[in-house]
Short mmCIF file of C-alpha atoms in Angstrom, two decimals:
data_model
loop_
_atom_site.label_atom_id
_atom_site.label_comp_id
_atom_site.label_asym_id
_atom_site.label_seq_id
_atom_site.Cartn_x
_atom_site.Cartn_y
_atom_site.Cartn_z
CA UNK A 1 15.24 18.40 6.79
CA UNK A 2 16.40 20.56 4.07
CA UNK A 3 15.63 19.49 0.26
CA UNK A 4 15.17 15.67 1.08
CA UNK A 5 14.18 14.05 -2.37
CA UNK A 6 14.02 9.84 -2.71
CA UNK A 7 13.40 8.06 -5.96
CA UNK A 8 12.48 4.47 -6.19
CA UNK A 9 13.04 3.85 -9.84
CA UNK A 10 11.63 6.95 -12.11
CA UNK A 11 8.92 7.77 -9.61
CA UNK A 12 9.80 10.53 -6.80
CA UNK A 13 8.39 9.53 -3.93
CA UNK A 14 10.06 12.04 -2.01
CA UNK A 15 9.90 15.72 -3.41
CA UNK A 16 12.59 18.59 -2.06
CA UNK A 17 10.93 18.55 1.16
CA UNK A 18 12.16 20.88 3.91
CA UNK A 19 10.64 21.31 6.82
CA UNK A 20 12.01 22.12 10.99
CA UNK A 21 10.50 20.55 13.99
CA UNK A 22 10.82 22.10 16.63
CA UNK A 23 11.91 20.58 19.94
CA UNK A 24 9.47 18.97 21.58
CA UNK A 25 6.53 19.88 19.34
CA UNK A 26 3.78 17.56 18.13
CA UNK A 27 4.18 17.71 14.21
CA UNK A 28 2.34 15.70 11.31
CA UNK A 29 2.63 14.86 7.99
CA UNK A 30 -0.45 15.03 6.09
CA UNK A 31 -1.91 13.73 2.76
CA UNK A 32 -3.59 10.90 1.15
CA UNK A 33 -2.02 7.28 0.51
CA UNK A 34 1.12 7.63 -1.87
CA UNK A 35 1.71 11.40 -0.94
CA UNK A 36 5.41 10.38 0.35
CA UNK A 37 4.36 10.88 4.19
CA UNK A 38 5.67 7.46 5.34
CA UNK A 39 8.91 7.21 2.93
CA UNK A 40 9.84 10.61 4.61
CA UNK A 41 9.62 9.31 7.83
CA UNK A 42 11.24 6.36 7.15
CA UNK A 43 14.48 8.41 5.73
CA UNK A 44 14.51 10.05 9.16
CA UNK A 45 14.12 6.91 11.25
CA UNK A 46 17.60 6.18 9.07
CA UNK A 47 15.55 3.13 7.00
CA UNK A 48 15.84 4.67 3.48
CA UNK A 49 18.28 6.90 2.33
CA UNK A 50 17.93 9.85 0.48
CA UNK A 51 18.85 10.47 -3.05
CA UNK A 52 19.46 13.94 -2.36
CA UNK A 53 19.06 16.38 0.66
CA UNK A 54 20.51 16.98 4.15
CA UNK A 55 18.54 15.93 7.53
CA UNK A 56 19.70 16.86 10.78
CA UNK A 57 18.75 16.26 14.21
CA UNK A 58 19.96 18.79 17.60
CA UNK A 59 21.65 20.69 14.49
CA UNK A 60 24.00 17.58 13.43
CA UNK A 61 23.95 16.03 9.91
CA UNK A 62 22.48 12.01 10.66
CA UNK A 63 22.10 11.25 6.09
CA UNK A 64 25.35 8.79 6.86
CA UNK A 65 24.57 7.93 11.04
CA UNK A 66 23.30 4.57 11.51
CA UNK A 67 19.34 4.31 12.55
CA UNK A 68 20.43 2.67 16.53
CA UNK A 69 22.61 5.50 16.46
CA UNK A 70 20.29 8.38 15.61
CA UNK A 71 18.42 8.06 18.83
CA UNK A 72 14.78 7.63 17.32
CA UNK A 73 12.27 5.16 17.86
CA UNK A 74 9.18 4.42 15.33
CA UNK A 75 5.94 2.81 16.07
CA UNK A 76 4.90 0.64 12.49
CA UNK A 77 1.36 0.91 11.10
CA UNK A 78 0.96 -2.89 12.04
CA UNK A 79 2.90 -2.82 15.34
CA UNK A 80 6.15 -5.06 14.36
CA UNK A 81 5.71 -6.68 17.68
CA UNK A 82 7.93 -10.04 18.24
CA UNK A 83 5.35 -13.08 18.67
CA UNK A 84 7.55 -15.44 20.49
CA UNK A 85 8.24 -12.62 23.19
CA UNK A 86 5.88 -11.65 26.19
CA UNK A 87 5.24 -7.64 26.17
CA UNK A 88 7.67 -7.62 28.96
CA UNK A 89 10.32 -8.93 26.60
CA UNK A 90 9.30 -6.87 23.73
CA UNK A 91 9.04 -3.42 25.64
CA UNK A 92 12.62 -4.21 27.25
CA UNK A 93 14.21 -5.50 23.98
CA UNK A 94 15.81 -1.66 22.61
CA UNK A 95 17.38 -1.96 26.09
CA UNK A 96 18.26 -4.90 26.53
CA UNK A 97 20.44 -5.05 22.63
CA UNK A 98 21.80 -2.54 23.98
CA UNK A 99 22.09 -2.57 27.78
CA UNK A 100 26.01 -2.43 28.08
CA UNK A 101 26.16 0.70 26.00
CA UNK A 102 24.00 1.87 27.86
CA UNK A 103 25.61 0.68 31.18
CA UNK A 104 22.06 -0.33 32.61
CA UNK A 105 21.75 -3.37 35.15
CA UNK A 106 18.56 -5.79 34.58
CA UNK A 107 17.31 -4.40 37.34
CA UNK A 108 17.29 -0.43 35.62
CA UNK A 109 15.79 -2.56 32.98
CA UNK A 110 12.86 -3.49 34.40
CA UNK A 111 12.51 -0.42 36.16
CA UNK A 112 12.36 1.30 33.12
CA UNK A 113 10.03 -1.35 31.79
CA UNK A 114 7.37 -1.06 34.56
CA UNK A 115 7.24 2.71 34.72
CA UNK A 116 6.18 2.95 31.15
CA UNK A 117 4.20 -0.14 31.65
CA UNK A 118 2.01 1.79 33.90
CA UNK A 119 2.15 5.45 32.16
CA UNK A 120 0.56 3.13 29.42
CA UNK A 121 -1.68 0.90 31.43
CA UNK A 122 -0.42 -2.43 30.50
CA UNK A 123 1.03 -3.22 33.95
CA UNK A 124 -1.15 -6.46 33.69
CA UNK A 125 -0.44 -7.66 30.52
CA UNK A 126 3.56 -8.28 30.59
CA UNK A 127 3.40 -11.99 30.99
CA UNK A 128 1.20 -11.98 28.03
CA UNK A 129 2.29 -12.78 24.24
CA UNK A 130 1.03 -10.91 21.38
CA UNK A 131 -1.53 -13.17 20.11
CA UNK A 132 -3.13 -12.66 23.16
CA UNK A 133 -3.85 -9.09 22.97
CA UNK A 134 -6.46 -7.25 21.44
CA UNK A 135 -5.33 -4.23 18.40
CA UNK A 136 -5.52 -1.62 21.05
CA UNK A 137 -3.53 -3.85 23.64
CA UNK A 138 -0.78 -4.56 21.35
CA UNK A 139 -1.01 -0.63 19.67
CA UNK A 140 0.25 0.31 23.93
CA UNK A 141 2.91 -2.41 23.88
CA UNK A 142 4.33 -0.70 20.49
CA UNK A 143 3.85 2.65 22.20
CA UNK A 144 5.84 1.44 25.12
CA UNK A 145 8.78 -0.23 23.21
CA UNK A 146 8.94 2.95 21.55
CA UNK A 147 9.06 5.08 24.58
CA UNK A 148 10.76 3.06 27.08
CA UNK A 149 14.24 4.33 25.71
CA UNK A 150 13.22 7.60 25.87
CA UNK A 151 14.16 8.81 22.53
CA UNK A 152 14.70 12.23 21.13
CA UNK A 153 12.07 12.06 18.32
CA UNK A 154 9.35 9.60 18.13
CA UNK A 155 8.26 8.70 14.97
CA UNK A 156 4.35 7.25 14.56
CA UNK A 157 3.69 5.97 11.60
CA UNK A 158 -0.26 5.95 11.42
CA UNK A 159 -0.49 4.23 14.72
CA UNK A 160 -4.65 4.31 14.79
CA UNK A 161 -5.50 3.27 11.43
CA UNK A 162 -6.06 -0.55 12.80
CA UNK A 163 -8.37 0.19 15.56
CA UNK A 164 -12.37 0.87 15.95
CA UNK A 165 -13.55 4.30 15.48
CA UNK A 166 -14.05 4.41 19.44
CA UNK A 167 -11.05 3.11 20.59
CA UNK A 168 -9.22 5.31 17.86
CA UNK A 169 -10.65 8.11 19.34
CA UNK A 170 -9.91 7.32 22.97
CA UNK A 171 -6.14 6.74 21.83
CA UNK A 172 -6.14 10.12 20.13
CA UNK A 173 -6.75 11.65 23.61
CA UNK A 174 -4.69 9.24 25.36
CA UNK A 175 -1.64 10.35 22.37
CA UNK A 176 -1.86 13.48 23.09
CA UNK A 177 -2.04 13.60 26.65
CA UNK A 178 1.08 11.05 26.74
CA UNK A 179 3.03 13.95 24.55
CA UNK A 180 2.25 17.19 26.68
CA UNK A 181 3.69 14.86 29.74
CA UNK A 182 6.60 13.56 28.31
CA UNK A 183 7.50 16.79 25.77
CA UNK A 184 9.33 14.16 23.41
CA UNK A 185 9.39 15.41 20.10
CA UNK A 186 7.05 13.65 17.92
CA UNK A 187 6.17 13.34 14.12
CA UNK A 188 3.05 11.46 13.57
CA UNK A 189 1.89 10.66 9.97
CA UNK A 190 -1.43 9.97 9.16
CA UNK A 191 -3.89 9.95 6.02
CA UNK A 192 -6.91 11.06 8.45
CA UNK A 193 -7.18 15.04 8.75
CA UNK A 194 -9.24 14.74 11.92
CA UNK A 195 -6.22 13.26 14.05
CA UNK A 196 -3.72 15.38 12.32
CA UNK A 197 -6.31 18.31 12.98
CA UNK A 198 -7.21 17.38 16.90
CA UNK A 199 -3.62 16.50 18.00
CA UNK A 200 -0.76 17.97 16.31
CA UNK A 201 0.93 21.51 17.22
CA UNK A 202 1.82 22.10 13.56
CA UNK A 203 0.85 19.90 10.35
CA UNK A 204 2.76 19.65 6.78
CA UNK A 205 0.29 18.51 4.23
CA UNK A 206 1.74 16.50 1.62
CA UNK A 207 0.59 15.60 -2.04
CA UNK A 208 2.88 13.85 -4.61
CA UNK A 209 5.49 13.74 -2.76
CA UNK A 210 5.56 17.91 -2.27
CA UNK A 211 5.17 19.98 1.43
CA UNK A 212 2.10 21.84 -0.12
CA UNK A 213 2.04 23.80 3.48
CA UNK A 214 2.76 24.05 6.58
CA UNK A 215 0.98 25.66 9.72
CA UNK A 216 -1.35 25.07 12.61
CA UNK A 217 -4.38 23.63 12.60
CA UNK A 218 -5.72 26.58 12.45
CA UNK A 219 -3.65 28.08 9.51
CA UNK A 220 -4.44 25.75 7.34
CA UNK A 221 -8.25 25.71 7.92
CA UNK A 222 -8.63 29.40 7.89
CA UNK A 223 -6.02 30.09 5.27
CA UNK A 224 -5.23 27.09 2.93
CA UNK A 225 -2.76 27.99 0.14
CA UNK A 226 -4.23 25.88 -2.82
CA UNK A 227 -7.58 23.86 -3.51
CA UNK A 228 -5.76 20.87 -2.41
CA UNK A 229 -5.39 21.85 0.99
CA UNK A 230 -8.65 23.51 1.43
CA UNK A 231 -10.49 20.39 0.20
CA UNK A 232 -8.48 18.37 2.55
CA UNK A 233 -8.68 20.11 5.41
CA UNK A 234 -12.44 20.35 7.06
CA UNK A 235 -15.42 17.47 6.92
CA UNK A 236 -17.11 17.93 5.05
CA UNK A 237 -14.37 19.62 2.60
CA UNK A 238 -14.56 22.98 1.18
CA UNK A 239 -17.50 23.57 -1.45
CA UNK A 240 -15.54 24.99 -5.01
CA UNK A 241 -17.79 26.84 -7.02
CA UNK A 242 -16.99 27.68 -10.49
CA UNK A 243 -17.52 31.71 -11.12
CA UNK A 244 -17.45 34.62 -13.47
CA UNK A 245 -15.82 38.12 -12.52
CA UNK A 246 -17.98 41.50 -14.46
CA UNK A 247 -16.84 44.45 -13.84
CA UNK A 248 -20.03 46.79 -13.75
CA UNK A 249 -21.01 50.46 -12.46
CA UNK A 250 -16.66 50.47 -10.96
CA UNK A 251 -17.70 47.32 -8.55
CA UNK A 252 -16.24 44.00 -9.31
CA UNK A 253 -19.49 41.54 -9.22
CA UNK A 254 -18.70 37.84 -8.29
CA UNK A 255 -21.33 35.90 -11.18
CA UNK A 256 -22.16 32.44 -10.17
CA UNK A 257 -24.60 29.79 -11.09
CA UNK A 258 -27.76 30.97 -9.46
CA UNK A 259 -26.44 34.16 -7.57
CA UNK A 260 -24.15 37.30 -7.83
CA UNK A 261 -22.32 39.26 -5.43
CA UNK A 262 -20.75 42.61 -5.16
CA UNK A 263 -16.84 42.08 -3.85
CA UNK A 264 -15.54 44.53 -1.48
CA UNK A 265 -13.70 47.24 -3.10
CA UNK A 266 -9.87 46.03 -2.25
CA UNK A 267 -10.96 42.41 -2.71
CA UNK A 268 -12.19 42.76 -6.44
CA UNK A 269 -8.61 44.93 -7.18
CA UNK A 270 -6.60 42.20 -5.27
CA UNK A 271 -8.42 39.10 -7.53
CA UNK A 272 -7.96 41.35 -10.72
CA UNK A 273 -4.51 42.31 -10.01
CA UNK A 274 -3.33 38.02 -9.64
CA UNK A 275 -5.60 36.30 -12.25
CA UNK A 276 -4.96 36.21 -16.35
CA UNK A 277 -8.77 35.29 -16.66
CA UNK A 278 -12.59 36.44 -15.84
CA UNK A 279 -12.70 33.02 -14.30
CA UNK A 280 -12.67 32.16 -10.48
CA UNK A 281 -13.70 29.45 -7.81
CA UNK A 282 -15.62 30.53 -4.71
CA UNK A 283 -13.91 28.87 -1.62
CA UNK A 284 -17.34 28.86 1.36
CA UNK A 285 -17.02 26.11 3.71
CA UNK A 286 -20.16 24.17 4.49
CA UNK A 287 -20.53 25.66 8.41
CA UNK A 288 -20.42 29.24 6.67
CA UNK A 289 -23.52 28.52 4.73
CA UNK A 290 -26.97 29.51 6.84
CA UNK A 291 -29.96 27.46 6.15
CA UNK A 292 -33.44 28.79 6.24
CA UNK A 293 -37.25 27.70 4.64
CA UNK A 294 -37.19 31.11 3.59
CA UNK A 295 -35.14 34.08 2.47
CA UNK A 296 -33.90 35.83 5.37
CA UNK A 297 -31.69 38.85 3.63
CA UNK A 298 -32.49 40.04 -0.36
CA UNK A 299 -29.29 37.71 -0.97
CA UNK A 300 -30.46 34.58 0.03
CA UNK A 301 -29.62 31.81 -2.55
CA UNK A 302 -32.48 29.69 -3.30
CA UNK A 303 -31.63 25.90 -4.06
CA UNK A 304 -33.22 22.49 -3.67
CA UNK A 305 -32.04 19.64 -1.62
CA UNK A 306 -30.85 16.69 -2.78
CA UNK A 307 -29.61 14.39 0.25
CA UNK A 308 -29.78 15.06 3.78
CA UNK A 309 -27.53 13.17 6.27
CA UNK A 310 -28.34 12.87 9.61
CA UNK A 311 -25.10 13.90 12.50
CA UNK A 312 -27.36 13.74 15.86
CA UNK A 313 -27.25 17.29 16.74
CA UNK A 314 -26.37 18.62 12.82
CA UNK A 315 -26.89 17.39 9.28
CA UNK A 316 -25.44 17.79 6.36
CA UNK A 317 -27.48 18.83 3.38
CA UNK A 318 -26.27 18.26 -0.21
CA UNK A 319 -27.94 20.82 -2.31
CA UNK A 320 -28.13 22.10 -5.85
CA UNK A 321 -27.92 25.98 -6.63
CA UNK A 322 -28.99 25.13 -10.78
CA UNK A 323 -26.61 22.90 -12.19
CA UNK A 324 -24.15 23.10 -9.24
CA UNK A 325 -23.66 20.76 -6.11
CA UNK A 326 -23.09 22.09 -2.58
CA UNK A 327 -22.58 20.99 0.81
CA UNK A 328 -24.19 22.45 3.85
CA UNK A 329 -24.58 22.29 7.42
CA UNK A 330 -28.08 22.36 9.23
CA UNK A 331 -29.10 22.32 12.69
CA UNK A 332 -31.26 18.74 12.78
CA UNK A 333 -34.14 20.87 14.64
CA UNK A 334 -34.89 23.05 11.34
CA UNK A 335 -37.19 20.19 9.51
CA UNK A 336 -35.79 19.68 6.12
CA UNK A 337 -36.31 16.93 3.72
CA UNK A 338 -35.18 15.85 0.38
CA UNK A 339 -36.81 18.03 -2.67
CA UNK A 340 -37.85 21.13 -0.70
CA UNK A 341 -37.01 24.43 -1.87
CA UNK A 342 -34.99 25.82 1.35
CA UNK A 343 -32.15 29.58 1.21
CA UNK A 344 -28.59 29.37 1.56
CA UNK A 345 -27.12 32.53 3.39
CA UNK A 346 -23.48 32.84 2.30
CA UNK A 347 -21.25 34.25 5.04
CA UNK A 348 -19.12 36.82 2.72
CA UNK A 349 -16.55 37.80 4.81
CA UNK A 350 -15.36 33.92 5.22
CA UNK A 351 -14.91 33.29 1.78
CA UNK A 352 -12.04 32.26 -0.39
CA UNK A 353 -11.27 32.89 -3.99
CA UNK A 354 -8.89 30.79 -6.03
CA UNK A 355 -7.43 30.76 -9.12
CA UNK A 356 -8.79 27.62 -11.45
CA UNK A 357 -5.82 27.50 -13.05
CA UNK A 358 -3.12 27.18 -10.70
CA UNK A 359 -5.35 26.22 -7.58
CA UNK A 360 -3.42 28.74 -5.65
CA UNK A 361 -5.10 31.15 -3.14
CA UNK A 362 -6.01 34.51 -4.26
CA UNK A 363 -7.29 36.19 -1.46
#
């Protein structure tokens, strides 16, 4: 995909994106609701065209090739399936439209039909109709249809989002397992950072239309190129806190509400050498945040709590450092309550500094 841009009147839904997949990789689009994650997919699956931009798949240019032609199947957000067909019917329909092309007897049919059947575990259900399925029943038969062609790319178009948090998380396993068998290559989009995070080999977050970045899971926790990613990324998201830089005694000191800290040498020269201000925000994700009743190191933060939450094993602690709001994790066996006085720890060489101006990464 190289520069694909899609207007729908004067808004552009659809920004320059570019972006490879690589063969057989698990790769998903990112981003919150009207970020342009399903109108790109849809412009690959052949169902919008693009205003501008090429998009090829195995190296040849598809912008003009007809979607049955382009050898891609898509699994809709509400499942599409047919209601007057049983899931037999509607996992053998692609191959049964198109059955003489494909120079397949009834019989390879329902061969075909009954081995994804049971990769899927719906062996039992193919005299059934639609309405007689539960979501995650009918969420296999749209997996099936999908599959039972055996595309080259296979497009999911937030597949989960109608199902229970437990069976969305047993489907996320069963996904994922399903793609390291078959090695199809798979673009799955999805507003939820957690399934992008626990399934896909690489992820492209999106915003407005844009590719902010691209990477692994990993990448783009670790490193995140702009406050928009690093908020996205991570539950809870990235704490931002608004800074000062002083230069004192040749060290580069790091002033912010309620504490200070000394940068390392080629840190402070990197931030001063990319920022037109004395102004900075502190990037510290809430795990990199130590908790304690009391001050364990001479640069423990103190700070009050606001709002625990309760995780089971963890908690989450919102807590204010004077007139700023953090986030923080806590083991639940360290007995905390809302109002005490408790020490934040800050794990220094984790941090992230940004500029406020641009968002973008500094260091």
């Amino acid at each position: 995909m190289v520069n694909i841009t899609k207007y729908f009147g004067d808004v552009v839904a659809v920004d320059h994106v570019s972006f490879e997949v690589k063969d057989g990789e698990f790769f998903a689009l990112l981003g919150p609701s009207g970020s342009g994650k399903t109108t790109t997919l849809r412009i690959i699956a052949g169902l919008e065209e693009p205003d501008e931009g090429e998009l090829y798949i195995d190296d040849k240019l598809v912008n003009d090739v007809h979607p049955k032609d382009r050898d891609v199947a898509m699994v809709f957000q509400n499942y599409a399936l047919y209601p007057h067909m049983t899931v037999y019917e509607n996992i053998a329909f692609p191959l049964m439209i198109r059955r003489k092309e494909l120079n397949l007897t009834k019989e390879d049919v329902r061969k075909r039909v009954l081995w994804v059947a049971k990769m899927l575990q719906i062996e039992n259900l193919l005299e059934r109709y639609p309405s007689q399925l539960s979501g995650g029943q009918q969420q296999r038969v749209a997996l099936a249809r999908a599959l039972v062609r055996n595309p080259k790319v296979w497009l999911l178009d937030e597949p989960l989002s109608n199902l229970d948090a437990k069976l969305r998380l047993y489907m996320r396993a069963e996904l994922k397992k399903l793609h390291e068998e078959l090695k199809i290559t798979t673009i799955y989009v999805t507003h939820d950072q957690v399934e992008a995070m626990s399934m896909a080999d690489r992820i492209a977050v999106m915003n407005k239309g844009k590719v902010l970045q691209i990477g692994t899971p990993d990448e783009l926790y670790a490193k995140p190129r702009d406050t928009f990613v690093a908020t996205f990324i991570g539950v809870p998201p990235m704490n931002l806190i608004k800074c000062e830089l002083k230069s004192t005694n040749n060290e580069i000191v790091l002033s912010c509400p309620g504490f200070k800290h000394s940068l390392e040498p080629e840190i402070g020269k990197a931030v001063i050498a990319n920022i037109e201000t004395d102004e900075v925000l502190l990037g510290v994700r809430p795990e990199h945040i130590k908790v304690d009743v009391r001050p364990l190191s001479n640069d423990a933060i103190k700070a009050k709590v606001l709002i625990t939450e309760p995780l089971g094993a963890e908690r989450i602690l919102i807590i204010k450092i004077d007139d700023t709001t953090v986030r923080a994790k806590a083991p639940s066996e360290l007995k905390i309550n809302m109002g005490d006085t408790i020490y934040l720890h800050i794990k220094w060489n984790k941090i992230l500094l940004f500029d406020p101006k641009t968002g973008k990464a500094i260091v």
